[in-house]
Coordinates of C-alpha atoms and ligand atoms in Angstrom, one line a residue:
M1 CA 0.0 -0.1 0.0
V2 CA 1.6 3.3 -1.1
R3 CA 1.2 6.2 1.2
H4 CA 1.6 10.0 0.4
R5 CA 2.1 13.2 2.3
Q6 CA -0.9 14.6 4.1
Y7 CA -2.7 17.0 1.9
D8 CA -4.8 20.0 3.3
A9 CA -7.8 18.7 1.2
C10 CA -8.4 15.8 -1.1
V11 CA -11.1 16.5 -3.8
I12 CA -12.7 13.4 -5.3
G13 CA -13.7 14.2 -8.8
S14 CA -12.5 16.9 -11.2
G15 CA -15.8 17.7 -12.9
A16 CA -18.1 20.7 -12.7
A17 CA -18.1 20.7 -8.9
G18 CA -14.6 19.3 -8.1
G19 CA -13.0 21.7 -10.5
V20 CA -14.6 24.7 -8.8
V21 CA -13.7 23.5 -5.3
A22 CA -10.0 22.7 -6.3
A23 CA -9.7 26.2 -7.9
V24 CA -10.9 28.0 -4.7
L25 CA -8.8 25.9 -2.3
V26 CA -5.7 26.2 -4.3
A27 CA -6.2 30.0 -4.7
A28 CA -6.5 30.2 -0.9
G29 CA -3.1 28.5 -0.6
W30 CA -4.3 24.9 0.6
D31 CA -2.3 22.0 -0.6
V32 CA -4.8 20.1 -2.7
L33 CA -4.9 16.7 -4.1
V34 CA -7.5 15.9 -6.9
V35 CA -8.3 12.2 -7.2
E36 CA -9.9 11.6 -10.7
Q37 CA -10.7 8.1 -12.0
G38 CA -10.9 9.3 -15.7
E39 CA -8.1 10.6 -17.7
H40 CA -7.2 13.7 -19.6
V41 CA -9.0 13.9 -22.9
P42 CA -7.5 15.7 -25.8
G43 CA -9.5 18.4 -27.6
G44 CA -11.5 17.1 -30.5
T45 CA -12.6 13.8 -28.6
Y46 CA -16.0 12.7 -29.0
L47 CA -18.0 11.4 -25.9
H48 CA -19.2 8.3 -27.7
D49 CA -15.6 7.1 -28.3
L50 CA -14.9 7.1 -24.4
I51 CA -18.4 5.6 -23.2
P52 CA -17.4 2.0 -24.0
G53 CA -14.6 2.3 -21.4
F54 CA -17.0 3.6 -18.6
E55 CA -18.3 1.3 -15.9
T56 CA -22.0 0.5 -16.1
A57 CA -24.7 0.0 -13.3
R58 CA -27.7 -2.1 -12.9
A59 CA -30.8 0.1 -13.6
R60 CA -34.4 -0.1 -14.6
T61 CA -35.8 0.6 -18.1
L62 CA -38.8 3.0 -18.4
E63 CA -41.0 -0.1 -18.1
G64 CA -39.4 -1.2 -14.9
E65 CA -37.3 -4.2 -16.2
W66 CA -33.8 -4.5 -14.8
T67 CA -30.8 -4.2 -17.2
E68 CA -27.0 -4.1 -16.6
E69 CA -26.5 -1.1 -19.0
G70 CA -27.2 1.7 -16.6
Y71 CA -25.1 4.7 -17.1
P72 CA -23.8 6.3 -13.8
W73 CA -21.8 9.1 -15.2
T74 CA -22.0 12.5 -16.9
A75 CA -18.6 11.8 -18.3
S76 CA -15.5 10.3 -16.5
C77 CA -12.5 12.3 -17.4
V78 CA -10.5 15.5 -16.2
G79 CA -13.2 18.1 -16.3
G80 CA -16.1 15.6 -15.9
G81 CA -19.3 16.3 -17.9
T82 CA -18.2 19.9 -18.6
R83 CA -15.7 18.7 -21.1
F84 CA -18.4 17.4 -23.2
Y85 CA -21.3 19.7 -22.2
A86 CA -23.2 22.1 -24.4
G87 CA -22.4 24.9 -22.1
V88 CA -26.0 25.7 -21.2
S89 CA -25.6 27.9 -18.1
L90 CA -29.1 28.8 -16.7
R91 CA -29.7 29.8 -13.1
L92 CA -32.4 28.1 -11.1
R93 CA -35.6 30.0 -10.6
E94 CA -36.7 31.5 -7.3
V95 CA -39.5 28.7 -7.2
D96 CA -36.8 25.9 -7.3
F97 CA -35.5 26.8 -3.9
D98 CA -38.8 26.1 -2.3
A99 CA -41.2 24.0 -4.5
S100 CA -43.2 22.8 -1.6
A101 CA -46.5 23.9 -3.0
H102 CA -45.7 22.1 -6.4
V103 CA -44.7 18.6 -5.5
A104 CA -46.6 15.4 -5.1
P105 CA -47.8 14.5 -1.6
D106 CA -45.5 11.5 -1.4
A107 CA -42.4 13.5 -2.5
L108 CA -39.5 14.2 -0.1
P109 CA -39.5 17.8 1.2
P110 CA -38.1 19.8 -1.8
A111 CA -37.1 23.1 0.1
W112 CA -33.5 24.1 -0.1
P113 CA -32.0 25.3 3.3
F114 CA -31.3 28.5 1.7
G115 CA -32.9 30.8 -1.0
Y116 CA -31.7 32.3 -4.3
A117 CA -30.2 35.4 -2.8
E118 CA -27.7 33.2 -0.8
L119 CA -26.4 31.5 -4.0
R120 CA -26.5 34.6 -6.2
P121 CA -22.9 35.7 -5.5
H122 CA -21.7 32.2 -6.2
Y123 CA -23.6 32.2 -9.6
D124 CA -21.8 35.6 -10.3
W125 CA -18.3 34.0 -9.6
V126 CA -18.9 31.0 -11.8
E127 CA -20.3 33.0 -14.7
R128 CA -17.5 35.4 -14.7
R129 CA -14.8 32.7 -14.5
L130 CA -16.2 30.5 -17.2
G131 CA -17.2 33.3 -19.6
V132 CA -21.0 32.8 -19.8
T133 CA -23.1 34.7 -22.4
S134 CA -26.1 36.9 -21.6
D135 CA -29.8 36.2 -22.3
G136 CA -30.0 39.7 -23.3
G137 CA -32.3 40.5 -20.4
L138 CA -35.0 38.7 -22.1
D139 CA -35.5 35.5 -19.9
P140 CA -38.8 36.5 -18.2
H141 CA -38.1 34.2 -15.2
R142 CA -34.4 34.8 -14.6
P143 CA -34.2 35.5 -10.8
S144 CA -32.0 38.6 -11.2
P145 CA -30.9 40.7 -14.3
P146 CA -27.7 39.5 -16.3
H147 CA -24.7 41.6 -15.3
G148 CA -21.3 41.7 -16.9
L149 CA -21.7 38.8 -19.1
L150 CA -20.4 38.1 -22.7
P151 CA -22.8 39.2 -25.6
A152 CA -25.4 36.6 -26.5
H153 CA -24.7 34.3 -29.4
R154 CA -26.5 34.9 -32.7
Q155 CA -29.6 32.7 -33.1
S156 CA -29.1 29.7 -35.3
A157 CA -31.4 29.2 -38.4
R158 CA -33.5 26.8 -36.3
G159 CA -33.4 28.9 -33.2
A160 CA -34.7 31.8 -35.2
A161 CA -37.6 29.7 -36.6
L162 CA -38.6 28.6 -33.1
A163 CA -38.2 32.1 -31.7
A164 CA -40.6 33.5 -34.5
A165 CA -43.1 30.7 -33.7
G166 CA -42.8 31.4 -30.0
R167 CA -43.5 35.1 -30.3
S168 CA -46.5 34.3 -32.7
L169 CA -48.0 32.4 -29.7
G170 CA -47.3 35.2 -27.3
M171 CA -44.3 33.4 -25.8
S172 CA -40.9 35.3 -24.7
P173 CA -38.1 33.3 -26.4
F174 CA -34.6 34.4 -25.4
P175 CA -31.0 33.7 -26.3
M176 CA -29.7 30.7 -24.3
P177 CA -26.9 31.7 -22.0
L178 CA -23.9 29.5 -22.9
A179 CA -20.4 28.9 -21.4
V180 CA -19.1 29.3 -24.8
A181 CA -17.2 32.5 -25.7
S182 CA -19.1 34.8 -28.0
R183 CA -15.9 37.1 -28.3
S184 CA -12.4 36.4 -27.1
F185 CA -12.3 36.2 -23.4
G186 CA -9.1 36.1 -21.4
D187 CA -6.9 33.5 -23.1
A188 CA -9.9 32.0 -24.8
P189 CA -10.7 32.7 -28.5
A190 CA -14.3 33.4 -29.6
C191 CA -16.2 30.3 -30.8
T192 CA -15.5 29.5 -34.5
D193 CA -18.6 27.0 -34.7
L194 CA -16.4 23.9 -35.2
T195 CA -19.1 21.5 -34.0
T196 CA -22.3 21.7 -31.9
C197 CA -20.3 21.6 -28.6
T198 CA -22.2 19.0 -27.0
D199 CA -20.7 15.5 -26.7
Y200 CA -17.4 17.0 -28.0
A201 CA -14.2 18.3 -26.2
C202 CA -13.7 21.7 -27.5
P203 CA -10.3 21.9 -29.1
S204 CA -10.0 25.7 -29.2
G205 CA -10.8 26.6 -25.6
A206 CA -13.9 28.7 -26.5
K207 CA -16.0 26.4 -24.4
G208 CA -15.9 27.2 -20.6
D209 CA -15.2 23.6 -19.4
V210 CA -13.7 23.5 -15.9
Y211 CA -10.6 21.9 -17.2
R212 CA -9.6 24.7 -19.6
R213 CA -10.9 27.5 -17.5
L214 CA -10.0 26.6 -14.0
L215 CA -7.7 23.5 -13.8
E216 CA -5.3 23.9 -16.7
P217 CA -4.3 27.4 -15.7
L218 CA -3.3 26.0 -12.2
S219 CA -1.3 23.2 -13.7
A220 CA 2.0 24.7 -12.6
E221 CA 0.9 25.6 -9.0
P222 CA 2.9 23.5 -6.5
N223 CA 0.0 23.3 -4.3
L224 CA -2.2 21.4 -6.8
T225 CA -1.8 17.8 -7.7
V226 CA -4.2 16.0 -10.0
R227 CA -3.9 12.3 -10.1
T228 CA -5.8 10.6 -13.0
G229 CA -6.8 7.0 -13.4
L230 CA -7.2 6.8 -9.6
K231 CA -10.6 5.6 -8.4
A232 CA -11.7 6.5 -4.9
V233 CA -12.8 3.2 -3.3
R234 CA -13.6 3.9 0.3
L235 CA -13.2 6.6 3.0
V236 CA -11.6 5.2 6.1
A237 CA -12.8 6.5 9.4
D238 CA -10.5 6.1 12.4
R239 CA -12.9 7.3 15.0
A240 CA -16.5 8.4 14.9
G241 CA -16.9 11.6 13.0
H242 CA -13.4 11.6 11.4
V243 CA -12.0 10.3 8.1
R244 CA -8.3 9.5 8.2
E245 CA -7.7 8.5 4.7
L246 CA -9.0 7.6 1.3
E247 CA -8.4 4.1 -0.2
C248 CA -7.9 4.3 -3.9
L249 CA -7.4 1.9 -6.8
E250 CA -5.0 2.7 -9.5
L251 CA -7.0 1.6 -12.6
G252 CA -4.0 1.0 -14.9
T253 CA -2.2 -1.3 -12.5
G254 CA -4.8 -2.5 -10.0
R255 CA -2.5 -1.3 -7.3
R256 CA -4.1 0.0 -4.0
E257 CA -3.0 3.3 -2.6
S258 CA -4.0 5.3 0.5
V259 CA -4.4 9.1 0.5
S260 CA -4.2 11.1 3.6
A261 CA -5.7 14.6 4.0
R262 CA -7.1 16.9 6.6
R263 CA -10.4 17.4 4.7
F264 CA -12.1 15.1 2.1
V265 CA -14.4 16.8 -0.5
V266 CA -16.6 14.4 -2.5
A267 CA -17.6 15.8 -5.8
A268 CA -17.8 12.6 -7.9
N269 CA -21.4 13.2 -9.4
A270 CA -24.5 12.6 -7.4
I271 CA -24.5 8.8 -8.1
Q272 CA -20.8 8.2 -7.5
T273 CA -20.7 10.4 -4.4
A274 CA -23.5 8.3 -2.8
A275 CA -21.9 5.2 -4.0
L276 CA -18.5 6.2 -2.2
L277 CA -20.2 7.1 1.0
L278 CA -22.2 3.8 1.0
R279 CA -19.0 1.8 0.3
S280 CA -17.4 3.4 3.2
R281 CA -18.7 1.1 5.9
S282 CA -16.8 0.6 9.1
E283 CA -17.4 -0.2 12.8
F284 CA -18.1 3.5 13.2
A285 CA -20.6 3.7 10.4
P286 CA -22.0 0.1 9.8
D287 CA -24.3 1.5 6.8
G288 CA -21.9 3.8 5.3
L289 CA -20.7 7.3 6.0
G290 CA -23.6 9.9 6.8
N291 CA -26.1 7.1 6.4
A292 CA -27.2 6.5 10.1
G293 CA -30.7 7.8 8.8
D294 CA -30.7 5.6 5.7
L295 CA -30.9 8.7 3.5
V296 CA -27.6 8.4 1.5
G297 CA -28.5 7.5 -2.2
R298 CA -32.2 8.4 -1.7
G299 CA -33.9 11.3 -3.4
L300 CA -32.0 10.6 -6.7
C301 CA -33.4 13.1 -9.3
M302 CA -32.4 12.7 -13.1
K303 CA -35.1 15.1 -14.4
V304 CA -37.7 14.1 -17.1
G305 CA -37.4 15.3 -20.5
Q306 CA -37.9 14.4 -24.1
N307 CA -36.6 15.5 -27.6
L308 CA -39.2 16.3 -30.3
T309 CA -38.3 16.3 -33.9
A310 CA -40.6 18.1 -36.5
R311 CA -40.8 17.9 -40.2
L312 CA -41.6 21.3 -41.7
A313 CA -43.9 22.0 -44.7
H314 CA -41.4 24.7 -46.0
D315 CA -37.6 25.1 -45.8
L316 CA -36.3 27.1 -43.0
P317 CA -36.0 30.9 -44.0
E318 CA -32.2 30.5 -43.5
P319 CA -30.4 27.2 -44.6
P320 CA -28.9 25.4 -41.6
P321 CA -25.1 24.6 -41.7
A322 CA -24.2 20.9 -42.3
S323 CA -21.7 21.1 -39.4
G324 CA -20.9 23.7 -36.7
G325 CA -23.1 26.1 -34.9
R326 CA -24.2 25.7 -31.4
Y327 CA -26.5 22.9 -29.9
V328 CA -28.9 25.5 -28.5
T329 CA -29.3 29.1 -29.1
V330 CA -32.9 29.8 -28.0
A331 CA -35.0 28.8 -25.0
M332 CA -38.5 29.6 -23.6
T333 CA -39.6 29.6 -19.7
D334 CA -43.2 30.6 -20.5
H335 CA -44.4 27.3 -19.1
Y336 CA -42.0 27.1 -16.1
L337 CA -44.7 28.2 -13.9
D338 CA -48.1 27.1 -15.4
E339 CA -51.2 26.6 -13.3
D340 CA -52.6 24.4 -16.1
C341 CA -49.7 22.0 -15.7
P342 CA -50.3 19.2 -13.2
T343 CA -48.6 20.5 -9.7
G344 CA -48.5 23.9 -11.4
L345 CA -44.8 23.5 -12.2
G346 CA -44.0 23.0 -15.8
G347 CA -40.5 23.3 -17.4
L348 CA -38.1 24.6 -20.0
I349 CA -38.3 24.3 -23.8
L350 CA -35.2 24.6 -25.7
E351 CA -33.8 24.3 -29.2
T352 CA -31.7 21.2 -29.7
A353 CA -29.7 20.8 -32.9
P354 CA -29.9 17.3 -34.6
L355 CA -26.5 15.7 -34.1
D356 CA -26.5 13.5 -37.2
P357 CA -24.9 15.6 -40.0
A358 CA -27.5 14.6 -42.6
E359 CA -30.4 15.7 -40.3
R360 CA -28.3 18.8 -39.4
A361 CA -28.3 20.0 -43.0
D362 CA -31.9 19.2 -43.6
P363 CA -33.7 22.5 -44.1
R364 CA -37.2 21.0 -43.2
L365 CA -36.2 19.6 -39.8
L366 CA -36.7 21.3 -36.4
R367 CA -35.8 19.8 -33.1
L368 CA -36.4 20.8 -29.4
E369 CA -36.2 19.5 -25.9
C370 CA -38.9 19.6 -23.0
L371 CA -37.1 19.5 -19.7
M372 CA -38.6 19.4 -16.2
A373 CA -37.7 18.7 -12.6
D374 CA -38.6 15.3 -11.2
Q375 CA -40.2 14.6 -7.9
P376 CA -37.6 13.8 -5.1
M377 CA -38.6 10.3 -4.0
A378 CA -37.3 8.2 -1.2
A379 CA -37.7 5.1 -3.3
N380 CA -35.6 6.6 -6.2
R381 CA -32.1 5.8 -5.1
V382 CA -28.6 4.8 -5.6
R383 CA -27.8 1.6 -3.8
L384 CA -25.1 -1.2 -3.7
D385 CA -25.8 -4.8 -4.2
W386 CA -23.1 -6.3 -1.8
S387 CA -23.9 -9.7 -3.1
T388 CA -22.5 -9.0 -6.6
T389 CA -19.1 -7.4 -7.4
D390 CA -18.1 -5.4 -10.5
G391 CA -14.8 -5.6 -12.4
H392 CA -12.9 -3.9 -9.6
G393 CA -14.3 -6.3 -6.9
L394 CA -16.5 -3.5 -5.6
P395 CA -20.3 -4.0 -4.8
R396 CA -22.4 -3.6 -7.8
L397 CA -23.9 -0.1 -8.3
V398 CA -27.7 -0.1 -8.6
L399 CA -29.8 2.8 -9.9
D400 CA -33.4 2.1 -8.7
Y401 CA -35.3 4.8 -10.3
R402 CA -39.0 5.1 -11.6
P403 CA -40.6 8.2 -12.9
H404 CA -43.5 9.5 -10.7
P405 CA -46.8 9.2 -12.6
V406 CA -47.3 13.1 -12.0
D407 CA -44.0 13.8 -13.7
L408 CA -45.1 11.8 -16.8
E409 CA -48.4 13.8 -16.8
R410 CA -46.4 17.1 -16.4
L411 CA -44.2 16.0 -19.3
A412 CA -47.1 15.2 -21.5
Y413 CA -48.5 18.6 -20.8
L414 CA -45.2 20.4 -21.8
R415 CA -44.8 18.1 -24.9
K416 CA -48.4 19.4 -26.0
R417 CA -47.2 23.0 -25.6
A418 CA -44.0 22.2 -27.5
E419 CA -46.0 20.5 -30.2
E420 CA -48.1 23.7 -30.6
L421 CA -44.9 25.6 -30.9
L422 CA -43.6 23.4 -33.7
T423 CA -47.0 23.5 -35.4
A424 CA -46.7 27.3 -35.4
A425 CA -43.3 27.0 -36.8
G426 CA -44.8 25.0 -39.8
A427 CA -44.5 21.4 -38.6
V428 CA -46.7 18.9 -40.6
E429 CA -45.3 15.9 -38.5
V430 CA -43.9 15.8 -34.9
T431 CA -42.0 12.7 -33.6
A432 CA -41.2 12.3 -29.9
E433 CA -37.8 10.6 -29.5
P434 CA -37.7 7.7 -26.9
M435 CA -37.0 8.6 -23.2
D436 CA -34.4 6.8 -21.4
C437 CA -33.7 8.9 -18.3
T438 CA -34.2 6.0 -15.9
L439 CA -31.0 4.4 -17.1
G440 CA -28.9 7.4 -16.2
S441 CA -28.7 11.1 -17.1
G442 CA -26.4 14.0 -17.5
H443 CA -28.6 15.7 -14.9
L444 CA -27.8 14.1 -11.4
H445 CA -29.0 15.4 -8.1
G446 CA -30.3 14.7 -4.5
T447 CA -28.6 11.8 -3.1
C448 CA -26.9 13.5 -0.2
R449 CA -29.6 16.2 0.4
M450 CA -28.5 19.2 2.5
G451 CA -30.6 20.5 5.3
T452 CA -30.5 21.7 8.7
D453 CA -32.2 18.9 10.4
P454 CA -29.9 15.7 10.4
R455 CA -33.0 13.6 10.7
G456 CA -34.1 14.8 7.2
S457 CA -30.7 15.4 5.4
V458 CA -27.3 13.9 4.9
C459 CA -25.4 17.2 4.9
D460 CA -25.7 20.5 6.5
P461 CA -26.2 23.6 4.3
A462 CA -22.4 24.1 3.9
G463 CA -22.1 20.5 2.6
R464 CA -20.6 19.0 5.7
V465 CA -21.8 15.5 6.3
H466 CA -23.8 15.6 9.6
G467 CA -21.7 14.2 12.4
M468 CA -18.5 14.2 10.5
R469 CA -15.7 16.7 11.2
N470 CA -13.6 16.5 7.9
L471 CA -16.0 15.2 5.2
V472 CA -17.8 17.4 2.8
V473 CA -20.0 16.9 -0.3
A474 CA -19.9 19.5 -3.0
D475 CA -21.8 18.4 -6.0
G476 CA -25.5 18.0 -7.2
A477 CA -26.0 15.3 -4.6
L478 CA -26.6 18.2 -2.2
M479 CA -29.6 19.6 -4.1
P480 CA -32.9 18.6 -2.3
Y481 CA -34.9 19.6 -5.5
P482 CA -33.3 19.6 -8.8
G483 CA -35.1 22.6 -10.5
G484 CA -36.1 22.5 -14.1
V485 CA -33.1 23.9 -15.9
N486 CA -29.9 22.3 -17.0
P487 CA -27.8 21.8 -13.7
A488 CA -24.2 22.5 -14.4
L489 CA -24.1 26.3 -13.4
T490 CA -26.0 25.6 -10.2
I491 CA -23.8 22.7 -9.2
Q492 CA -20.8 24.9 -9.8
A493 CA -22.4 27.7 -7.7
V494 CA -23.1 25.4 -4.9
A495 CA -19.6 23.9 -5.1
H496 CA -18.2 27.5 -4.9
R497 CA -20.3 28.1 -1.8
V498 CA -19.1 24.9 -0.2
A499 CA -15.4 25.7 -1.0
R500 CA -15.7 29.3 0.3
S501 CA -17.3 28.0 3.5
L502 CA -14.3 25.6 3.9
V503 CA -11.9 28.4 3.5
E504 CA -13.7 30.6 5.9
S505 CA -14.1 27.9 8.4
G506 CA -10.5 28.5 9.5
P507 CA -7.0 27.1 9.4
R508 CA -6.4 24.5 6.9
Ligands
FAD601 C1 -23.0 15.4 -23.4 C2 -23.4 16.2 -22.2 C3 -23.9 17.4 -22.5 C4 -24.3 18.3 -21.3 N1 -24.7 19.5 -21.4 C5 -25.0 20.3 -20.4 C6 -25.3 21.7 -20.5 O1 -25.3 22.2 -21.6 N2 -25.7 22.3 -19.3 C7 -25.6 21.8 -18.2 O2 -26.0 22.5 -17.3 N3 -25.2 20.5 -18.0 C8 -25.0 19.7 -19.0 N4 -24.6 18.5 -18.8 C9 -24.5 17.9 -17.5 C10 -23.2 18.5 -16.7 O3 -22.1 18.1 -17.4 C11 -23.3 17.9 -15.4 O4 -24.4 18.4 -14.7 C12 -22.1 18.3 -14.5 O5 -20.8 17.9 -15.1 C13 -22.1 17.5 -13.2 O6 -21.1 18.0 -12.4 P1 -20.5 17.0 -11.2 O7 -19.3 17.7 -10.7 O8 -21.5 16.6 -10.3 O9 -20.1 15.7 -11.9 P2 -19.1 15.5 -13.1 O10 -18.9 16.6 -14.0 O11 -19.6 14.3 -13.8 O12 -17.7 15.1 -12.5 C14 -17.6 14.0 -11.7 C15 -16.0 13.5 -11.8 O13 -15.7 12.6 -10.8 C16 -15.0 11.5 -11.2 N5 -15.4 10.3 -10.3 C17 -16.5 9.7 -10.2 N6 -16.4 8.7 -9.3 C18 -15.1 8.7 -8.9 C19 -14.4 7.9 -8.0 N7 -14.9 7.0 -7.3 N8 -12.9 8.2 -7.9 C20 -12.4 9.2 -8.6 N9 -13.1 9.9 -9.5 C21 -14.4 9.8 -9.7 C22 -15.7 11.2 -12.7 O14 -14.8 10.5 -13.5 C23 -15.9 12.7 -13.1 O15 -14.8 13.2 -13.9 C24 -24.2 17.8 -19.9 C25 -23.6 16.4 -19.8 C26 -23.3 15.7 -20.9 C27 -22.8 14.3 -20.7

């Protein structure tokens, strides 16, 4: 067993949350080790080329049948999901911080332990550091006006057609805020429309992923060490309330290592974070760390959503490019709060570009996505099957998730509104693409919910695991309610708040 020096902090995961935490702690002078199981991916890599190497999970299909093909990742690499994301950077809405009036009676309490005003400065920090573009002040539900952001991107041909259709229905389309530079920004060039951004590691640096914006610029700092190909296996407690070290597995060699640190920050994505706490059983925590109340892993939220493709009667007014352009340039929040939608809470409608090049060049094809929060349910959970092991000899990861019937009704309502929009844009045929969110999702939240009452939460509002002195969660696992917009900006703002609280909590 190899041992290292004792770091001030060990951050597990280098994605949206871990990248932010590491950047804050390193800037504060802490000696930081980032443990990342993935590798560096060169610019120009497609996500689908990496996926076959990712571990799978046991999961349920939409019909409830078990399969071994669950996907417990956003992406596993330095930078995590942000390396491949589309850069959509929306803030949660005020209602998302307390949706109590809008959830099903059998849902877990959805209220966050703090409101939007508390998170606002942390959103500001992330937007400034990543280089997020403005919505032009046109998003009617944005909780505070955009300030100091990069100019909005030009609408795509499809975005312009959707926006015109939306306006004809009295809706308020707006430019989607993106962490994709619309003009040169720091060392980053303006985006030159190489691809659709999503599922692709940007080679130019125009996309504000956490590797390019936060970690790479710190790579020469003596107080940051990033270890790749190293899987966090188990946090080892040496007494009640205290983690002494992290057991790791070097994936290339199968060698075991132990990492020692004063603080441990788990930011591995809401599924893997819960799995790590559950694997960390000991005499001091027989059911896993932070799990005395059987809450770790529960409340898994993966959102409900669906893409719709429309065939138009006429060509788009402007021909779409066969390649390049952004994945999404236009969004609408008109049905976010909608009393006709079951529970009164609808969701977001956003343009999505076809990824297939032939479809992309098709001037009669429009595509959009309906996206909504899902109910936080105790029964929807990450758990471990200790009777079966995976390729590393670890207990099998299980995603036990079924969509709530009310969420399927809400989605049907939003789909109807989206179909009306597509019809107004000239659609003669609309096809709903299959839903597969139960097998995994890029939108992961809720498995180590934060709250003030240890009986109803795993972590306190600063991310500290209740009852633990040196263990903190920093990713979407903390979110008691996911909200209905894409999550990365909020996950990063929460991570920034957690990291600032660590720095302010005193000597490292
Ligand atoms: C194709 C795609 C497009 C997307 N587009 C958008 C978008 O436009 N806007 C948006 O808001 N969101 C988007 N998302 C989602 C977004 O990427 C995630 O919400 C975000 O990255 C989650 O942040 P995280 O820090 O929780 O986890 P991640 O970013 O997934 O990072 C977790 C990291 O931890 C590592 N890890 C996990 N377990 C271990 C372990 N045991 N030991 C060591 N390391 C470990 C993983 O390898 C990974 O690198 C997209 C996702 C994908 C895949």
